[in-house]
XYZ file of C-alpha atoms in Angstrom:
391
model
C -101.488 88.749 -68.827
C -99.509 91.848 -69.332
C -95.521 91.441 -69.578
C -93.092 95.014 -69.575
C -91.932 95.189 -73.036
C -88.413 96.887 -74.109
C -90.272 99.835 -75.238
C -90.429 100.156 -71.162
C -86.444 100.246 -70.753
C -84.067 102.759 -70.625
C -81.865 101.263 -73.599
C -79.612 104.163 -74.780
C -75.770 102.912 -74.287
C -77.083 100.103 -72.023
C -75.588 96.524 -71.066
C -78.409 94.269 -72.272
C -78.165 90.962 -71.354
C -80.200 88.923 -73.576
C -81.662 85.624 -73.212
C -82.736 84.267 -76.675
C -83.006 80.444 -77.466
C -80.392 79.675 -80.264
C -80.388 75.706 -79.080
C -80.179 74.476 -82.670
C -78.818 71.623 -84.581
C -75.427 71.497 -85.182
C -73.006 69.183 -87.564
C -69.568 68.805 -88.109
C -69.257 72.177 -86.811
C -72.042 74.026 -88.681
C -75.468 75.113 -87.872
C -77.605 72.114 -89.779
C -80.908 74.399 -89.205
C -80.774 77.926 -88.588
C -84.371 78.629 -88.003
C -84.319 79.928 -83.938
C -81.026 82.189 -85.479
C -83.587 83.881 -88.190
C -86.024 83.869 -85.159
C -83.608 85.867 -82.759
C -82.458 88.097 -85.209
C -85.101 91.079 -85.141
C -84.624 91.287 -81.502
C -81.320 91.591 -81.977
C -81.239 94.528 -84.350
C -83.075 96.012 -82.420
C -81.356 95.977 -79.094
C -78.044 97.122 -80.709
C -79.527 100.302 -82.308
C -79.003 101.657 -79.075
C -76.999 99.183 -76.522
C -74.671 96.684 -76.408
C -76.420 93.292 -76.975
C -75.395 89.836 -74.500
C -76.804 87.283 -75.967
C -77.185 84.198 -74.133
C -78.227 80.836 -74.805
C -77.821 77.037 -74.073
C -76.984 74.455 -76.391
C -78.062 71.158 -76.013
C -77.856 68.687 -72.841
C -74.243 68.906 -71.514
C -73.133 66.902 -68.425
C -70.011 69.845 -68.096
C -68.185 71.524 -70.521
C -68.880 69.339 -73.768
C -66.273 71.386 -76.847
C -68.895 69.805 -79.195
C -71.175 71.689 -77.674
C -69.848 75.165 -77.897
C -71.760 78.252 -79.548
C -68.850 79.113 -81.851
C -70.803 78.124 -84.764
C -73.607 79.774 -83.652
C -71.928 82.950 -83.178
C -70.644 82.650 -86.715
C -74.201 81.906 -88.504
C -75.386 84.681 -86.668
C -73.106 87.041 -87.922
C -73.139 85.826 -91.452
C -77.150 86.611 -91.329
C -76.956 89.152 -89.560
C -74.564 91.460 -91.045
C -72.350 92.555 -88.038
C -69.480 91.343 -85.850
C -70.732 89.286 -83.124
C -67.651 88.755 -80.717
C -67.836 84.831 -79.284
C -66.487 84.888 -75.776
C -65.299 81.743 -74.026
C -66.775 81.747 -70.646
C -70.226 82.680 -69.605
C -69.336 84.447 -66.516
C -65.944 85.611 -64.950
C -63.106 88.466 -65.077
C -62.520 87.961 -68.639
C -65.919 88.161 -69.671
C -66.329 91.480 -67.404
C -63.478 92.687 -69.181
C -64.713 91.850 -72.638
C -68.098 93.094 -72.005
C -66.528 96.347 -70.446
C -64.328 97.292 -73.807
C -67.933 97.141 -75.964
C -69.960 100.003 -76.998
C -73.118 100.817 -78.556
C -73.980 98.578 -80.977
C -71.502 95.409 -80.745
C -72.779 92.453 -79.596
C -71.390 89.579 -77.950
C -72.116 86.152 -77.610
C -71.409 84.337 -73.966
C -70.447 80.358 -74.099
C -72.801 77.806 -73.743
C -74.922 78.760 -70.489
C -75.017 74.834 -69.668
C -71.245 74.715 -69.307
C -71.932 76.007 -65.646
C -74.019 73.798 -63.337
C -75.140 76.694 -61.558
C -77.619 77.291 -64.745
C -80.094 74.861 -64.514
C -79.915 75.085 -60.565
C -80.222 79.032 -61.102
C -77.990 78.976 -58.090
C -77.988 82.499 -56.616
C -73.901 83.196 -57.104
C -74.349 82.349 -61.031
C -77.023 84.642 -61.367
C -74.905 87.689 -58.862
C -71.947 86.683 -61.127
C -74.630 87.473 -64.855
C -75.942 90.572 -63.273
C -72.556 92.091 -62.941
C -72.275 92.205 -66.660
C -75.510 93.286 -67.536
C -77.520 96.946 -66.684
C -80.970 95.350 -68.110
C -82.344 91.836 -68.990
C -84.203 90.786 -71.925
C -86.099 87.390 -72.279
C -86.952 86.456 -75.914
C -86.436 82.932 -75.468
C -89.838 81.078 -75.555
C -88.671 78.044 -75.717
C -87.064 77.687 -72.429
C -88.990 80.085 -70.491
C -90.812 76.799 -68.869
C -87.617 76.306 -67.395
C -86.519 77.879 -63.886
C -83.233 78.414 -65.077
C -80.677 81.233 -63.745
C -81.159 83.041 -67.206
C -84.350 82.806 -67.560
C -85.914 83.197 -63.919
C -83.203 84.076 -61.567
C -81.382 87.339 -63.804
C -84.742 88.563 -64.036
C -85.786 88.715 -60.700
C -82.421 90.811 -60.147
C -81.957 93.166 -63.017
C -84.964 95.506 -64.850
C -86.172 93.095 -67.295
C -88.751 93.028 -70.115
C -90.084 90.470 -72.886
C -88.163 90.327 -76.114
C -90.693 90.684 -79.270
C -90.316 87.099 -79.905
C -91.917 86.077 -76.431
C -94.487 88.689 -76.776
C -95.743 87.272 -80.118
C -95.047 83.266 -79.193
C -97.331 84.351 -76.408
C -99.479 86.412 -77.903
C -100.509 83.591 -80.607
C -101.031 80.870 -77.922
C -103.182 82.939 -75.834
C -105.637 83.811 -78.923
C -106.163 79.820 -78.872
C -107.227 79.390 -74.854
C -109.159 82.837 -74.687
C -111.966 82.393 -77.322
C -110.509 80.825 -80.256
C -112.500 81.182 -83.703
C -114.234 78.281 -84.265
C -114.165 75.755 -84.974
C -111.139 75.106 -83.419
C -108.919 71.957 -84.233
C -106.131 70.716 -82.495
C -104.064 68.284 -84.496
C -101.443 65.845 -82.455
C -98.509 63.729 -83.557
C -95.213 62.754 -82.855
C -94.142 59.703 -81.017
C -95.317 59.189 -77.389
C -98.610 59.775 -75.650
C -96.895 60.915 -72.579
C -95.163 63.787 -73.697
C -98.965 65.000 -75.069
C -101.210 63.970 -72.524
C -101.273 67.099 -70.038
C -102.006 69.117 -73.292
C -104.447 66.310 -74.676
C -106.749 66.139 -71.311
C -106.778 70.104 -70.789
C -107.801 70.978 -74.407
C -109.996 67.877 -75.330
C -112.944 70.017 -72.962
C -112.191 73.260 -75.319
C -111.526 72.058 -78.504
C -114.236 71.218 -81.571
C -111.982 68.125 -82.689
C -108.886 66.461 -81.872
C -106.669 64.708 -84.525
C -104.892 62.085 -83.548
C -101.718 60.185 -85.412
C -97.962 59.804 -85.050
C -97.070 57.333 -82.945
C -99.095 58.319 -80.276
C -101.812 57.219 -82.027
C -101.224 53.426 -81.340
C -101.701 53.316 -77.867
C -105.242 55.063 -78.098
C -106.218 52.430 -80.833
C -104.451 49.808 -78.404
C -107.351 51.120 -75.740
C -109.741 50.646 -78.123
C -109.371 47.118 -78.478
C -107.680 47.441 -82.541
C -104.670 45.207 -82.953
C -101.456 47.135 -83.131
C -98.457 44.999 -84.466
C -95.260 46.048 -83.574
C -96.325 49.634 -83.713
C -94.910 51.844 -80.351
C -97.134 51.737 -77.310
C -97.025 52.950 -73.498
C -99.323 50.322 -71.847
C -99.446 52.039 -68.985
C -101.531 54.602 -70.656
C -104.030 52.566 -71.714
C -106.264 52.567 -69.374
C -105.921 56.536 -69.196
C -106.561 57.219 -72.620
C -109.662 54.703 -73.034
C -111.255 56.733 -70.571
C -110.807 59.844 -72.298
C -112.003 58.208 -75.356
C -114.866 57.140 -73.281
C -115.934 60.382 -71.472
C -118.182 62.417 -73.110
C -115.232 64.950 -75.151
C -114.115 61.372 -76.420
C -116.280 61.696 -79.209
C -113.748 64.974 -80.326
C -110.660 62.344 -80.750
C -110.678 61.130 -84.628
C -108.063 58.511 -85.007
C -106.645 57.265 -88.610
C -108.646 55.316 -90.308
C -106.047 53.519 -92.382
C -101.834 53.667 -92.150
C -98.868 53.243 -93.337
C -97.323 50.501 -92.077
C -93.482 48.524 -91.996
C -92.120 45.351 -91.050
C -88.906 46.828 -89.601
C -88.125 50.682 -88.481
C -85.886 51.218 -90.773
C -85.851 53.501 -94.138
C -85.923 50.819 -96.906
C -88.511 48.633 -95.177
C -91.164 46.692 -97.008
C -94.476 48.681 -96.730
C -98.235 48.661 -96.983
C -100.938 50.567 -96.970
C -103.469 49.307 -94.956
C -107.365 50.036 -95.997
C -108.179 50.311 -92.077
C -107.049 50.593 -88.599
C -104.877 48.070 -87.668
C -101.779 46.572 -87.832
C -101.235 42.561 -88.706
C -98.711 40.966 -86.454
C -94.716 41.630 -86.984
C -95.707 44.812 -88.180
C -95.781 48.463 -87.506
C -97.146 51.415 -88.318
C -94.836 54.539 -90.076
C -97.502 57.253 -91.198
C -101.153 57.464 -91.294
C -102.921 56.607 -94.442
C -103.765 58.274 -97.615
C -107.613 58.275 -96.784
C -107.223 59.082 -92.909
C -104.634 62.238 -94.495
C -107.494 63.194 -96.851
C -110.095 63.574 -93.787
C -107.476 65.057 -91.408
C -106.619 67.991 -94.455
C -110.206 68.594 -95.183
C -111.285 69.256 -91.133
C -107.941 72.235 -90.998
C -109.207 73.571 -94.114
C -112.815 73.852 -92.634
C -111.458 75.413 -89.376
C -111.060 78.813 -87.671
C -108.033 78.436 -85.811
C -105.886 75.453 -85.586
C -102.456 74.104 -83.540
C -100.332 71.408 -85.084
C -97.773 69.769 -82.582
C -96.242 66.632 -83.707
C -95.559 65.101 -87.048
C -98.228 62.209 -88.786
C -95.108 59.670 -89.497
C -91.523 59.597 -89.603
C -91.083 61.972 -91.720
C -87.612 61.922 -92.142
C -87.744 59.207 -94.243
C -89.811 59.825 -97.533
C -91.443 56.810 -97.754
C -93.454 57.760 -94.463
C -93.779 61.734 -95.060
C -97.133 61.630 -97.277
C -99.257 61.896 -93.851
C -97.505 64.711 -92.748
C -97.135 66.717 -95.896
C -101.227 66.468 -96.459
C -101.377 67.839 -92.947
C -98.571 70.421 -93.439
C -100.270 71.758 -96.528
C -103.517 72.132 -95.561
C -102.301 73.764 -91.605
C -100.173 76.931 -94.426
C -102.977 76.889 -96.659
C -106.294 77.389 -94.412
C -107.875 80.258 -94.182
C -108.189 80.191 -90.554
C -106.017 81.451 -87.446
C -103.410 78.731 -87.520
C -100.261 77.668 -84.661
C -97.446 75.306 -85.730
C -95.705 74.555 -82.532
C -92.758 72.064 -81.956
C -89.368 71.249 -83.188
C -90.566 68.091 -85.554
C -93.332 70.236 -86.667
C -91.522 73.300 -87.644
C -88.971 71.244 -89.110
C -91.706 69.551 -91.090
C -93.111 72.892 -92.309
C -89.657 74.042 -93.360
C -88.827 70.895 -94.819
C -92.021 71.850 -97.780
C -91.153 75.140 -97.358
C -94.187 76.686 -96.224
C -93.057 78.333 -92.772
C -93.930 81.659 -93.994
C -98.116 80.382 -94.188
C -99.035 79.508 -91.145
C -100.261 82.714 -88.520
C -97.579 81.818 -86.583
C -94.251 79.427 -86.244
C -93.203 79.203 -82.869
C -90.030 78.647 -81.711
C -90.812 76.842 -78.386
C -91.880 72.462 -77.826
C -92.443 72.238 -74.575
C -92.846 75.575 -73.556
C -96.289 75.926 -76.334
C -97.279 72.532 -74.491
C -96.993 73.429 -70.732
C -98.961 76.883 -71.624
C -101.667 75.287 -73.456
C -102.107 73.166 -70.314
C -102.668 76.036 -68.539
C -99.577 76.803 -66.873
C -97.644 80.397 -66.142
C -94.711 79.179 -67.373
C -91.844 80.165 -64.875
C -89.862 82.861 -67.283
C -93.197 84.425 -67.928
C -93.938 84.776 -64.494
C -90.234 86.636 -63.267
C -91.349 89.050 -65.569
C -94.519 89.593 -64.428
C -93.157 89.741 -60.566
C -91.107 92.576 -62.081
C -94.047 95.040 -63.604
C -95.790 94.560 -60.380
């Protein structure tokens, strides 16, 4: 897979539009987690050393123009870390914007509004994307974590303007391909977070390539469900039942390792009476928070023994301390192995950041569901635009 890089562009005094992925948490008006800001940044610098920088990004799930939803504060964290003026306009597309973007020079960089304000984005209807390309001599992608999506600024600007990947991309991609082409072995995947069916495209297509498969976070209830253990309370899609006791019954099934022992509540809720349970399952009226102390131990010592990793989904609720043991063990030991290691997906990330130990890890990427889709297998569509555009 070979993607034109900006090395490839004629940059000098350019209009760059630039797609980078800046959807992060925002309270009260300030930017909770700046993470994906820190993320865009080098990009960034390096674009305005010799153009004028676009940036563009969404913001959430707006049905419309949402004002809680605008990138103001966004603009304003990344100019504090940054170091330079970043100019916040208040459309994405329109005469004012082409006027704004037409009284820049070399080196400023501004910051268009919330691409989901127009419904044209996620349609990448063909007038938004005429109506981008008029401010814009050159396109960059550097936003991973939406280039699964077939939006107007991700595949529809760069199937119009000269585009290239953004270093970011290169590297998010980069990292996930070293784990589908020949991984060091052995190779562990480990698997949290709260539903089955947001993991099991990933779960089917790597269970065949992996060496083992570690299983907890919520998800992990409705495989013990399909082996026969007794649950509680604990969250469960029945309907997947019957599709995950056949994986655990093919012949890869033998891969999955499933907690041993957990952590378990009798209401979801922070200051709930707990247990620790000694094995799998949960008594009635109850359900379970984190995985166990033992089934933590196991899970640490199998990263630690491994030559490349991918962590996608927290052990427990983590948010709450009482629940954040599994995790943490699991955290720990994904920095500190010696192996090539991938820490993919918001929770996770925001797990690792929370011990502060996003700087271990080979790499931190910035993308969920994008990491997930190209682990399946999948060209993801962003990728792709670009690659229609070197041929």
């Amino acid at each position: 897979m070979r993607l034109p890089t900006i090395d490839e562009l004629d940059l000098a005094g350019q209009r760059v539009l630039l797609r980078a992925d800046l959807n992060v948490p925002v309270r009260d008006g300030v930017v909770v987690d700046d993470f994906r800001v820190r993320a865009a940044l080098p990009t960034i610098r390096r674009l305005r050393g010799e153009a004028i920088v676009i940036v563009c990004s969404h913001l959430g799930r707006p049905k419309g123009v949402d004002l809680a939803l605008r990138l103001d504060p966004v603009a304003a964290r990344l100019a504090d870390l940054g170091g330079f003026p970043v100019t916040k306009l208040d459309g994405v597309v329109g005469p004012e914007v082409e006027a704004a973007v037409g009284r820049a020079a070399a080196g400023d960089v501004l910051m268009l509004e919330n691409t989901r304000f127009e419904p044209g984005e996620t349609a990448n209807d063909p007038a938004l994307v005429r109506a981008l390309a008029r401010l814009a001599d050159v396109f960059v992608l550097d936003a991973f974590g939406t280039a699964h999506r077939a939006h107007a600024t991700t595949t529809g600007i760069a199937r119009v303007l000269p585009s290239a990947a953004g270093p970011l991309l290169l590297a998010e991609v980069e990292a996930l391909n070293a784990l589908l082409v020949d991984p060091p072995r052995p190779f562990t995947v480990v698997l949290g977070g709260a539903k089955v069916s947001d993991k099991l495209a990933v779960l089917e297509s790597l269970l065949p390539k992996v060496d083992q498969m570690l299983i907890g976070g919520g998800m992990c209830f409705t495989l013990l469900a399909a082996q026969g253990r007794e649950v509680g309370e604990s969250l469960v899609e029945p309907d997947l039942i019957p599709i995950v006791g056949a994986l655990l019954a093919s012949p890869d099934g033998s891969k999955i390792e499933l907690p041993v022992d957990l952590v378990v509540a009798d209401r979801f809720a922070a200051d709930a009476e707990t247990r620790t349970l000694a094995f799998g399952e949960v008594p009635k009226g109850w359900m379970g928070l984190d995985i166990g102390p033992r089934t933590a131990t196991r899970f640490a010592e199998a990263v630690a023994g491994s030559g490349s990793v991918f962590w996608n989904g927290p052990m427990g609720v983590f948010e709450w301390e009482r629940f954040r043991q599994g995790t943490e063990v699991v955290g720990r030991a994904v920095a500190q192995a010696h192996g090539f290691t991938v820490v993919g997906g918001g929770d996770s990330v925001a797990a690792i950041r929370l011990l502060g130990l996003e700087e271990l890890p080979s790499h931190v990427s910035t993308g969920g569901g994008a990491g997930l889709e190209m682990l399946e297998g999948r060209v993801l569509p962003g990728i792709a635009a670009l690659m229609e555009d070197d041929e």
